[in-house]
XYZ file of N, CA and C in Angstrom:
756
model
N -57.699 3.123 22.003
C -57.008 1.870 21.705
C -57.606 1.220 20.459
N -56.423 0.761 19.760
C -56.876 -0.064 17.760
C -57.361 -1.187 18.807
N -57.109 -2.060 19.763
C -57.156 -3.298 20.161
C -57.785 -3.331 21.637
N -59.029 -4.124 21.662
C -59.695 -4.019 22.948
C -59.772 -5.768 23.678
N -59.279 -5.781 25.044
C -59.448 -7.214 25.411
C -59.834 -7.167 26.828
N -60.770 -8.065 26.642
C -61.611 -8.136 28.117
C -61.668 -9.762 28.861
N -61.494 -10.209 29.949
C -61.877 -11.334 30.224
C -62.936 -11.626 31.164
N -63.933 -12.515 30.712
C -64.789 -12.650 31.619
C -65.263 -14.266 31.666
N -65.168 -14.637 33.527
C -64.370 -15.950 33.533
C -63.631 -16.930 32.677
N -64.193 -17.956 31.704
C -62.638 -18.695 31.273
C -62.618 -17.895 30.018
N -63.488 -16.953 29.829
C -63.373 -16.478 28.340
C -62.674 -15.194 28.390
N -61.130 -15.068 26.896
C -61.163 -13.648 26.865
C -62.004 -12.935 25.644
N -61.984 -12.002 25.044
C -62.224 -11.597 24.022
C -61.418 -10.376 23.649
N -60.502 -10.502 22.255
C -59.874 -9.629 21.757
C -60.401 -9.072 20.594
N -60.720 -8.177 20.806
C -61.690 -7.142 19.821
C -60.587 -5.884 18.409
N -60.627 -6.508 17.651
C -60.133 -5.143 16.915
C -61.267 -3.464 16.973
N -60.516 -2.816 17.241
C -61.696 -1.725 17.521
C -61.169 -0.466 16.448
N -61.358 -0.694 14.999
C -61.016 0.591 14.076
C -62.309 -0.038 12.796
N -63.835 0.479 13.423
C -64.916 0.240 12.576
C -65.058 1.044 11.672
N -64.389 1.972 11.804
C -64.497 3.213 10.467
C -63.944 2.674 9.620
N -62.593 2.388 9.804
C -61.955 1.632 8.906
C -61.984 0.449 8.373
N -63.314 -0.306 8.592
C -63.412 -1.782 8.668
C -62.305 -2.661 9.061
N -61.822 -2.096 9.931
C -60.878 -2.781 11.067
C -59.345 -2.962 10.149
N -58.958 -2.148 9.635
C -58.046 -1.979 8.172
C -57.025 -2.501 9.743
N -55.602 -2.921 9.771
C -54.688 -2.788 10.532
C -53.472 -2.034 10.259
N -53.526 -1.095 11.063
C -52.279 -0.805 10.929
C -51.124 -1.008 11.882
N -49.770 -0.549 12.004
C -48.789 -0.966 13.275
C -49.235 -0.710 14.855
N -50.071 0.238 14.387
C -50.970 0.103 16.106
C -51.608 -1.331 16.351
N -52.357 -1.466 15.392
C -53.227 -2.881 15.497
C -52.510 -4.368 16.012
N -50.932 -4.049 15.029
C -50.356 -5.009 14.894
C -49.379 -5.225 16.425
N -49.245 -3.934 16.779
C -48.161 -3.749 17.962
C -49.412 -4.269 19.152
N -50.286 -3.515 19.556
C -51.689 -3.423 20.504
C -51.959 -5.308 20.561
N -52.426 -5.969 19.006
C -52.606 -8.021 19.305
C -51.371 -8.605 19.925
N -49.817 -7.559 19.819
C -48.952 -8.767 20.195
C -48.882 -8.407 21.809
N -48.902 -7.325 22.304
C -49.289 -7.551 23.443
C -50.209 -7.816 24.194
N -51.451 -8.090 23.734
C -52.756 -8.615 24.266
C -52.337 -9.817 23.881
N -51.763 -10.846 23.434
C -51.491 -12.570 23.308
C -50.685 -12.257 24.235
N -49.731 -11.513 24.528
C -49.033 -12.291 25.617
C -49.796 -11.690 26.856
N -50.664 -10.779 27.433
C -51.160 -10.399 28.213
C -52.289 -12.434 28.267
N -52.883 -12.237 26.971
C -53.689 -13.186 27.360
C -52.951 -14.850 27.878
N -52.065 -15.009 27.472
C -50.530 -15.785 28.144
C -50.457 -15.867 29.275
N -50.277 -14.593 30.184
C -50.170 -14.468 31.371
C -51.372 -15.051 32.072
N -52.640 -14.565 31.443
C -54.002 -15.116 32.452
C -54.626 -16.222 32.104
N -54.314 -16.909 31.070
C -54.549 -17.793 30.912
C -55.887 -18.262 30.815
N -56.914 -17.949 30.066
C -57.873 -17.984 29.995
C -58.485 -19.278 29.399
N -59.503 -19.815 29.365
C -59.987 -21.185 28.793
C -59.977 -21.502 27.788
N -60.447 -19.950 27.078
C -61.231 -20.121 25.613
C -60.551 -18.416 25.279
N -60.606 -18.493 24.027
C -60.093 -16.545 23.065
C -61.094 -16.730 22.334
N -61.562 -15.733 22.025
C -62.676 -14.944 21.167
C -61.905 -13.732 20.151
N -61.618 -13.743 19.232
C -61.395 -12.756 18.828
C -61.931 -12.352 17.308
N -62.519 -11.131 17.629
C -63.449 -10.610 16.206
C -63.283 -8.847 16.104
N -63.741 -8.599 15.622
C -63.889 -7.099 14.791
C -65.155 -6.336 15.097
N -65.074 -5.138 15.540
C -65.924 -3.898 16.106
C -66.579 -3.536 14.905
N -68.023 -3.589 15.001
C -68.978 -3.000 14.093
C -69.354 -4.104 12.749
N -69.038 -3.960 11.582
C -69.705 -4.561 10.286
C -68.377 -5.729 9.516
N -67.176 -5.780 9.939
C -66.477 -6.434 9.554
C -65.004 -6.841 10.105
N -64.885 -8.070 10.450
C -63.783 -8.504 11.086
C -62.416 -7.992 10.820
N -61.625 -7.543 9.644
C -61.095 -7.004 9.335
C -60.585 -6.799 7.534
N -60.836 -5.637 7.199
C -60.584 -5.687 5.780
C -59.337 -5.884 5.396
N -58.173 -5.985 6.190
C -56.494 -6.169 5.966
C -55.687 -5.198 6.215
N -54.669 -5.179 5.676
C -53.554 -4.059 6.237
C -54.105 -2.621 5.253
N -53.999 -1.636 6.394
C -54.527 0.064 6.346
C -53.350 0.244 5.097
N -53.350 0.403 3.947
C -52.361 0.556 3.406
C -51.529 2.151 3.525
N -52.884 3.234 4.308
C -52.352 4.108 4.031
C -51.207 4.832 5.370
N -51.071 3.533 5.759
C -49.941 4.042 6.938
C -48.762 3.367 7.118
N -48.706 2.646 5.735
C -47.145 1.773 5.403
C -46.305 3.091 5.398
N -46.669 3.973 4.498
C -45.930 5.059 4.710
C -44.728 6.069 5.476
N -45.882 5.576 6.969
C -45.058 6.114 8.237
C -44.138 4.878 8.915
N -44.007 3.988 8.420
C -43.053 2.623 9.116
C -41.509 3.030 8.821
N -41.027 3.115 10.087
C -39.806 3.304 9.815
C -38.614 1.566 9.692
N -37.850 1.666 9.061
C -37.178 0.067 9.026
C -37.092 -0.358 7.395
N -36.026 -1.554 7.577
C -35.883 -2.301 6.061
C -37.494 -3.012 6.172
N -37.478 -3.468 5.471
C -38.315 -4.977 4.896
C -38.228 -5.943 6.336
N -36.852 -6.633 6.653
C -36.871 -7.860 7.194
C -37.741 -7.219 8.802
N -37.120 -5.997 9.247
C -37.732 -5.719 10.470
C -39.238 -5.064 10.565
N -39.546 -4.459 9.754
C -41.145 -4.173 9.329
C -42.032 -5.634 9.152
N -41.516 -6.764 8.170
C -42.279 -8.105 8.419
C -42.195 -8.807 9.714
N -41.204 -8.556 10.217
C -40.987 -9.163 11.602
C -41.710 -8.552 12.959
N -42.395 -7.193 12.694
C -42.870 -6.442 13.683
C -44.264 -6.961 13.137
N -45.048 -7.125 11.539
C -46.193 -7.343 11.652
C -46.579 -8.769 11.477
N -45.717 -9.333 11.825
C -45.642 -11.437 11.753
C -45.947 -11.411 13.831
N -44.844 -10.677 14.372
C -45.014 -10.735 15.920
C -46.282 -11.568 16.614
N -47.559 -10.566 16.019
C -48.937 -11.005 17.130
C -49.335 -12.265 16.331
N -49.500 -12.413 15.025
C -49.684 -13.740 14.139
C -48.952 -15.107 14.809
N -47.395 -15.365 15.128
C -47.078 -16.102 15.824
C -47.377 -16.673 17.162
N -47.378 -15.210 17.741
C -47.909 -15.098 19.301
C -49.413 -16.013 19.401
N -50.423 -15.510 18.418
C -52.001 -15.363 18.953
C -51.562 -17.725 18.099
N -51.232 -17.908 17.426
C -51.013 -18.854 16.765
C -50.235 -19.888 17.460
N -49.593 -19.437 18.373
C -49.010 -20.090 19.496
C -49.535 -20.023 21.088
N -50.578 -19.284 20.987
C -51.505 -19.469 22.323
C -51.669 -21.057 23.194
N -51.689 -21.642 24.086
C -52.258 -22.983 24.604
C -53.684 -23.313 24.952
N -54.225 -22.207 24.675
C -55.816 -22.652 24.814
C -56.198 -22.280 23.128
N -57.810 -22.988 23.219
C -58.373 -22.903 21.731
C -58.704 -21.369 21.673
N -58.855 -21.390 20.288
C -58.922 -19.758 19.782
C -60.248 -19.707 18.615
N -60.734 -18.927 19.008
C -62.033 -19.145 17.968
C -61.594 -17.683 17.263
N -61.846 -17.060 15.842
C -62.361 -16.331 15.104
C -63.557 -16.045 14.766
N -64.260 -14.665 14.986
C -65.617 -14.903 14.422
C -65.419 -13.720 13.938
N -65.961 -13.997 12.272
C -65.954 -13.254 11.131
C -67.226 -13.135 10.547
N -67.379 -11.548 10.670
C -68.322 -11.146 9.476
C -67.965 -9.961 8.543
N -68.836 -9.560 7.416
C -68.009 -8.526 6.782
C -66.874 -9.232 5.727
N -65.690 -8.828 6.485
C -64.730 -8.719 5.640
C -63.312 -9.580 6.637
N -62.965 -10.701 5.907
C -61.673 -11.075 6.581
C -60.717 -11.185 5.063
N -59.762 -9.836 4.713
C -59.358 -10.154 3.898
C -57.577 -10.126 3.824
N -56.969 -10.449 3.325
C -55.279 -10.525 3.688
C -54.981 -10.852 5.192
N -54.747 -9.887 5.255
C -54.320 -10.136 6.829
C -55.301 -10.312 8.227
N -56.612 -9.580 7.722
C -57.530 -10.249 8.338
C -58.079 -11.615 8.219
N -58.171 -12.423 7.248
C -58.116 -13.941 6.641
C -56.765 -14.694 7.557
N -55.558 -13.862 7.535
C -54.464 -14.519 8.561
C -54.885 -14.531 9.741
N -55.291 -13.105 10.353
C -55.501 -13.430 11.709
C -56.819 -14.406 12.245
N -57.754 -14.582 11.265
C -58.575 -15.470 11.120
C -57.413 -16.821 11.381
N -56.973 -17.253 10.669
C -56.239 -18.383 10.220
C -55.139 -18.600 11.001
N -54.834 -17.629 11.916
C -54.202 -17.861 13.354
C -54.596 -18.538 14.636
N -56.005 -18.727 14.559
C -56.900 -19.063 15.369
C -57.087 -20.756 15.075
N -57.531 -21.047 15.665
C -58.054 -22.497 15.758
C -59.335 -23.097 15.147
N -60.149 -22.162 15.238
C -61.692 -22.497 14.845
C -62.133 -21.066 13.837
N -62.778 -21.302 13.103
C -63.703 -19.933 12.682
C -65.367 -20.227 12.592
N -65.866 -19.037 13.113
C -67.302 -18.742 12.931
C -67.454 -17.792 11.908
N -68.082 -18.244 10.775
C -68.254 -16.768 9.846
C -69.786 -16.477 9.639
N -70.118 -15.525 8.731
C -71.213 -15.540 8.353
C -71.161 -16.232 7.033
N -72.667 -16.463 6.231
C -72.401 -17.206 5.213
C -72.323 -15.997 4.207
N -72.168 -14.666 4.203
C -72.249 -13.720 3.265
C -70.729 -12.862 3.604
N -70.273 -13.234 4.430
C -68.589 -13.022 4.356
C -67.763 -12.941 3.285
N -67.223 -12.283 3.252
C -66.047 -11.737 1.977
C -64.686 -12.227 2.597
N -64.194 -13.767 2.173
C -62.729 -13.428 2.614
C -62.280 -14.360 1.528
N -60.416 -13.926 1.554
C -59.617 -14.204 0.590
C -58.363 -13.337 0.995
N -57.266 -13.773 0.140
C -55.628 -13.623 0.459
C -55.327 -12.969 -0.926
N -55.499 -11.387 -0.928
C -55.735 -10.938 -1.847
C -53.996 -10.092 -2.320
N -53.218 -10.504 -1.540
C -51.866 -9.667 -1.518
C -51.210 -10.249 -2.877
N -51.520 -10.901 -3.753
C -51.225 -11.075 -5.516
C -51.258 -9.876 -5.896
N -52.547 -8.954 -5.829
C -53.006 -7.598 -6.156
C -51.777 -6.708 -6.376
N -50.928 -6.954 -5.464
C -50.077 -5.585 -5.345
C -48.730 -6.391 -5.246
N -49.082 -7.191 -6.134
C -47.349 -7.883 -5.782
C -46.585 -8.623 -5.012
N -47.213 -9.000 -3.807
C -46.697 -9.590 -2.585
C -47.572 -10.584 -2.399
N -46.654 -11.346 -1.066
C -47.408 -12.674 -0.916
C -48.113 -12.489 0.762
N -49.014 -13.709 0.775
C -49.725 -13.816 2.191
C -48.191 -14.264 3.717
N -47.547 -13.430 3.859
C -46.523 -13.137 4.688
C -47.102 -13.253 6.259
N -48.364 -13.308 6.756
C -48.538 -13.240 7.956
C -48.787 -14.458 8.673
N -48.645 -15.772 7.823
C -49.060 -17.441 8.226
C -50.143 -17.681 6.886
N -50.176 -17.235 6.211
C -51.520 -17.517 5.572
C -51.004 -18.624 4.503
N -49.575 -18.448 4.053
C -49.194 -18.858 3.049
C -48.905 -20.636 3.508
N -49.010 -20.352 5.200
C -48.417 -22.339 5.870
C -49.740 -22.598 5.833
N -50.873 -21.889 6.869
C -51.619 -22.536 7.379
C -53.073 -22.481 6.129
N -53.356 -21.717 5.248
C -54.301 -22.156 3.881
C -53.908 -23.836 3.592
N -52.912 -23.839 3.257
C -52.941 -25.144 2.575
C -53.176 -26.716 3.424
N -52.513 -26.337 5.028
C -53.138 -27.127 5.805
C -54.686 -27.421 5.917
N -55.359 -26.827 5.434
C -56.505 -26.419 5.454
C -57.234 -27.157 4.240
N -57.134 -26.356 3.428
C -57.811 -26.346 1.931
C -57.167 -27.550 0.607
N -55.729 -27.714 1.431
C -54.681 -28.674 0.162
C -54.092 -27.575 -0.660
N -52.673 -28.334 -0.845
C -51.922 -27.287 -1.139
C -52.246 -26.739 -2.765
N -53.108 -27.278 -3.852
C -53.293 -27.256 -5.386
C -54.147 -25.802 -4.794
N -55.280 -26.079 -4.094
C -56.834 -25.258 -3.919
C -56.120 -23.761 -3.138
N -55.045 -23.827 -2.325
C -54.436 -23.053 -2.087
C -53.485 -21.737 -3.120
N -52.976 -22.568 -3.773
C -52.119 -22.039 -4.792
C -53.413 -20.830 -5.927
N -54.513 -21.596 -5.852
C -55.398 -20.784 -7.296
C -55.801 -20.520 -6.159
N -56.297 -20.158 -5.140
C -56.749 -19.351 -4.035
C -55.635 -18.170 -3.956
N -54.506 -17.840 -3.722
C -53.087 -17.104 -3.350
C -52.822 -16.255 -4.656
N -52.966 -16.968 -5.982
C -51.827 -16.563 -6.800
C -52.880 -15.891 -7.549
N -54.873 -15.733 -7.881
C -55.753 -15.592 -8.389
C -56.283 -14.606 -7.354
N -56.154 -14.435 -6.421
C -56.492 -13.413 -5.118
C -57.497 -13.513 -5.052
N -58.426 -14.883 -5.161
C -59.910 -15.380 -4.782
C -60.339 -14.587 -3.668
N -61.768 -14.205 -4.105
C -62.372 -13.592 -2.433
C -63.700 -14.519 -2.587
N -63.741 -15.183 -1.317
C -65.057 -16.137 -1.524
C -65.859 -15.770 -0.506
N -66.760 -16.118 -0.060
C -68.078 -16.398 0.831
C -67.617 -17.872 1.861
N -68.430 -16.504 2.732
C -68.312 -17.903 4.432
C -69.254 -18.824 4.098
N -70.184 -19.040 2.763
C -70.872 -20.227 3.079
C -70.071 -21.018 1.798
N -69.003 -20.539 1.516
C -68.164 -21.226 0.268
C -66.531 -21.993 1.429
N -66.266 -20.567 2.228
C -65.789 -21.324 3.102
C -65.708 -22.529 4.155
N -66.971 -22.328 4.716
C -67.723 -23.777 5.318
C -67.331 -24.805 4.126
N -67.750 -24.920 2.961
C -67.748 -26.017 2.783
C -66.271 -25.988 2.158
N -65.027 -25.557 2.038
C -63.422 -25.657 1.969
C -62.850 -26.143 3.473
N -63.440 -25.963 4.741
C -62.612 -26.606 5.596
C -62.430 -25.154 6.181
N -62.523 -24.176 5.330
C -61.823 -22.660 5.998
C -62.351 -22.333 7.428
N -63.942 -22.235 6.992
C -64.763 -21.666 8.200
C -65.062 -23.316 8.789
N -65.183 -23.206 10.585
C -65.808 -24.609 11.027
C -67.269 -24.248 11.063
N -67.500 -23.320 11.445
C -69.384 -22.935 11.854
C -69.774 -21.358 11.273
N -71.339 -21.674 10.523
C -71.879 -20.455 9.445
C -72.856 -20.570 10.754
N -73.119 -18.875 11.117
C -74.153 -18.458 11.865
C -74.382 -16.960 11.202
N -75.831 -16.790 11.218
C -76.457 -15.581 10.985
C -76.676 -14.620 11.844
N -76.601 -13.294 11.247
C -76.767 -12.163 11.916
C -77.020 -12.353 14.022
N -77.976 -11.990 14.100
C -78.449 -11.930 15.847
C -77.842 -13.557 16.107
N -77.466 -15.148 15.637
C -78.017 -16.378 15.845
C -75.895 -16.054 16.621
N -75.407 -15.207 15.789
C -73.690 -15.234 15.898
C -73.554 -15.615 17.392
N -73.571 -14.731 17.776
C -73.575 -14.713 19.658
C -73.759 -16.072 20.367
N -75.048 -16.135 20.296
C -75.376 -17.436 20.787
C -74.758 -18.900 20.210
N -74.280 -18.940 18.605
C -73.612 -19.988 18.508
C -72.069 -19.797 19.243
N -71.392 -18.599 18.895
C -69.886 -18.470 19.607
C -70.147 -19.033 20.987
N -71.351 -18.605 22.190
C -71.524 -18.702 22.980
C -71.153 -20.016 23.765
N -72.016 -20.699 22.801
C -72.476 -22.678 22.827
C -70.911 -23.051 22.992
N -70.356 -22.685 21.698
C -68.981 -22.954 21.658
C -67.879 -23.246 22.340
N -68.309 -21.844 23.146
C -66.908 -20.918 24.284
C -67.038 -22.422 25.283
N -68.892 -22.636 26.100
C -68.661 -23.200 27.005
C -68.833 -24.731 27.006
N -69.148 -25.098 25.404
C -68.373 -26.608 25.163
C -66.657 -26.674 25.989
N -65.906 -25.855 24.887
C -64.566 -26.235 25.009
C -63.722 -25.440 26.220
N -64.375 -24.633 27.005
C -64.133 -24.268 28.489
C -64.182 -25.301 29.295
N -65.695 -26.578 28.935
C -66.052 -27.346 30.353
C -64.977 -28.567 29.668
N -64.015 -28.477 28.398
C -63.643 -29.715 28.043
C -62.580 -30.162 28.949
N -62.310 -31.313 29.051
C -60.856 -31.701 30.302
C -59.289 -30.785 29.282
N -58.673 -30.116 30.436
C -57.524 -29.199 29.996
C -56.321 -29.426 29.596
N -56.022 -30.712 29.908
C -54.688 -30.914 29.889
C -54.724 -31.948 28.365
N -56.358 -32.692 28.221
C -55.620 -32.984 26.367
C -56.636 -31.994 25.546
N -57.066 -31.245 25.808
C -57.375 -29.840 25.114
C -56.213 -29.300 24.657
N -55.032 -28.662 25.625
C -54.252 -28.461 25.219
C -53.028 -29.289 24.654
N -52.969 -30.198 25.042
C -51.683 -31.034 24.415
C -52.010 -31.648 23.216
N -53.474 -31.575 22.761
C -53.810 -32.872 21.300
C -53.625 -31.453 20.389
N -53.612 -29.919 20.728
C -53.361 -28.842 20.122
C -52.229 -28.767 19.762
N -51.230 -28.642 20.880
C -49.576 -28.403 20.267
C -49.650 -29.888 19.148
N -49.672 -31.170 19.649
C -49.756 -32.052 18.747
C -50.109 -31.880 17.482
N -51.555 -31.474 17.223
C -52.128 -31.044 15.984
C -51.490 -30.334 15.336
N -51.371 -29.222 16.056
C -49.692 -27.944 15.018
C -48.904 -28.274 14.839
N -48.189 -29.266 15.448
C -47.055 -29.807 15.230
C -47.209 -30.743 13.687
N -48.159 -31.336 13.674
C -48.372 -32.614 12.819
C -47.887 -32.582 11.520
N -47.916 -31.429 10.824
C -47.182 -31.348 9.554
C -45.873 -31.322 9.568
N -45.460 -30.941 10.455
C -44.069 -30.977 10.526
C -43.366 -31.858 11.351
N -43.795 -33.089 11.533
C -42.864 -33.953 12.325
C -43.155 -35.325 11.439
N -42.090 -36.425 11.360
C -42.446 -37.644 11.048
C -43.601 -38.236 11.579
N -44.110 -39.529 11.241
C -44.623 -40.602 11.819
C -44.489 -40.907 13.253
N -42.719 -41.434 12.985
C -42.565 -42.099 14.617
C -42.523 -40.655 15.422
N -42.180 -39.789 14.873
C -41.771 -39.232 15.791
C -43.093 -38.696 16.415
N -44.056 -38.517 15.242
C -45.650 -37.751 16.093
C -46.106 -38.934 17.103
N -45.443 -39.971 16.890
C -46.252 -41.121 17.773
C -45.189 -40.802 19.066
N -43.944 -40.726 19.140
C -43.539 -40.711 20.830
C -44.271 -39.212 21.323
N -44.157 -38.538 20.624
C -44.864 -37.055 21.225
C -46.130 -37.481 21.657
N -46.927 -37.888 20.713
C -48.209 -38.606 21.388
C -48.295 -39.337 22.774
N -47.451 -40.143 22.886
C -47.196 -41.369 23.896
C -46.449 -40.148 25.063
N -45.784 -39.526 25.082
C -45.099 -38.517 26.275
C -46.377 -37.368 26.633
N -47.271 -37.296 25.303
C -48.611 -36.252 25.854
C -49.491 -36.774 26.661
N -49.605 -38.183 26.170
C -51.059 -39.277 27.110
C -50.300 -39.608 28.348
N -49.141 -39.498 28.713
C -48.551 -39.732 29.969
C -49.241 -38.245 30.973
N -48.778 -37.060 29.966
C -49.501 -36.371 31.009
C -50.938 -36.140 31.064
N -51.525 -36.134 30.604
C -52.530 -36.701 30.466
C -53.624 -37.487 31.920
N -52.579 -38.852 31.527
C -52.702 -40.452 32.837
C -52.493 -39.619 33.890
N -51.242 -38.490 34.473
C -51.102 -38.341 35.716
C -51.225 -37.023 36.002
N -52.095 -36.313 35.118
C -52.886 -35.171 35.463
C -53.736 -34.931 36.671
N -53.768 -34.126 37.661
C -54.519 -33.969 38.762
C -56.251 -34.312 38.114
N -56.590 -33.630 37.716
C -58.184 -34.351 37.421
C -58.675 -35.370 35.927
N -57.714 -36.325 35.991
C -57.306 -37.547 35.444
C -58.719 -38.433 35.626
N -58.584 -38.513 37.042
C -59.727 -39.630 37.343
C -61.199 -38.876 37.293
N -61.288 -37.396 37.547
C -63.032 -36.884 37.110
C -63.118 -37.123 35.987
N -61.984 -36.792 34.927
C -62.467 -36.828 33.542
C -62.900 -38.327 32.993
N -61.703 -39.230 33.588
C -62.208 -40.376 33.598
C -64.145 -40.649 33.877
N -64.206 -40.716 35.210
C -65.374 -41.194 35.470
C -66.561 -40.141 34.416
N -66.401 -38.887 34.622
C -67.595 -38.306 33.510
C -67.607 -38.524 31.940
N -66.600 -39.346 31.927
C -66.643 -39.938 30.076
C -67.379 -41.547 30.054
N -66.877 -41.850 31.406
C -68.253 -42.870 32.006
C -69.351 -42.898 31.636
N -69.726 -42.056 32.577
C -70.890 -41.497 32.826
C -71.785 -40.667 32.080
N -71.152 -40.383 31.009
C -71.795 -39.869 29.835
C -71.985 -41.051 28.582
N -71.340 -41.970 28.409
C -71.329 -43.462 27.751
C -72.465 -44.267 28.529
N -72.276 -44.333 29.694
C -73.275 -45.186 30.064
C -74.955 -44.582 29.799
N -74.817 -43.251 29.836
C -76.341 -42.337 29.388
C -76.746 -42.160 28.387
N -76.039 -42.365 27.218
C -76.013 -42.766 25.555
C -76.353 -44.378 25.431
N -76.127 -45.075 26.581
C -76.722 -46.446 26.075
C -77.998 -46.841 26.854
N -78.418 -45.970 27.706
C -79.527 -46.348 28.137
C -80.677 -46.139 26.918
């Protein structure tokens, strides 16, 4: 299997597994993530982990197996957009952790995710200028949400490859961890936003994705219909009292 996923309690982890190739993707890769998002859909897990087998998260699309794709254009982009939407439309948070290489489409599937962990000696960038084409897998919406749409454009159209400690400070990467330290920071991470209350974990998320694309008023009734569920969420009142109870221990 190109694609390995394991869950162990609220955590899953989806592993690209082609280290020879520095995790190059090809339609296996791409076919193998869209059914592990919706597998991970079904179980519903707390927290996603998803990173790359051996020395680099993924170097981008295997170019040397465009070859064997059978289809026009519209249905070949539409088969390798599939897991990008899917993993990008998940309801729990999604972390990326990148080392090596997140480049084209590995930088997307990075950028599908919610959070990134990189290293600070990481190689990534949206290098599909090179050969004529554009960042087609989300990279081209969600960079500029990110970075602003000017820093985006000479990022895209210049096929910049920068450093995770250049990323940290663009907004790209959220957290730089070193070699052996990786683990243990993803770790910290997983069971921050596992023990966080679930129901505005997930709803301040769809909100957040949503946010570029909706008006003012309108992000405010979505808001106001999310904090309703929210108010009459079954563990409403624990979360209540332990936000208490954690305020009142900050002022002692």
């Amino acid at each position: 299997m190109s694609v390995e996923l394991s869950f162990n309690g609220p955590r899953a982890d989806l592993v690209l597994d082609r280290p020879d190739v520095l995790n190059a993707m090809d339609f296996d890769v791409f076919d193998g993530l869209a059914q592990a998002a919706d597998e991970i859909a079904d179980r519903d897990p707390r927290v996603v982990v998803v990173s790359g087998k051996g020395r680099s998260f993924s170097a981008g699309i295997d170019v040397g197996s465009l070859g064997s794709v059978s289809g026009g254009p519209a249905e070949t982009i539409a088969r390798a957009q599939a897991p990008f939407r899917k993993i990008a439309a998940l309801a729990m948070p999604t972390i990326a952790v990148v080392q090596g290489h997140a480049l084209g489409a590995g930088l997307q599937l990075a950028l599908a995710c919610d959070l990134r962990v990189m290293t600070s000696d990481a190689k990534v960038g949206l290098l599909e200028a090179n050969y004529g084409l554009i960042p087609d897998l989300g990279g081209s919406t969600r960079l500029p949400q990110i970075v602003g749409t000017a820093r985006a454009k000479r990022m895209i159209w210049l096929a910049e490859k920068i450093t995770g400690a250049e990323a940290l400070e663009l907004g790209i990467a959220d957290l730089v961890a070193e070699g052996e330290e990786m683990d243990a920071v993803v770790a910290a991470l997983v069971e921050k936003l596992a023990e966080a209350p679930f129901t505005p974990t997930r709803s301040s998320k769809r909100l957040i994705d949503g946010a570029p694309f909706v008006t003012y008023s309108d992000g405010m009734d979505a808001e106001a219909a999310a904090q309703e569920g929210c108010m009459t969420a079954p563990d409403f009142a624990e979360n209540m009292m332990r936000g208490i109870q954690k305020l009142q221990a900050r002022s002692k």
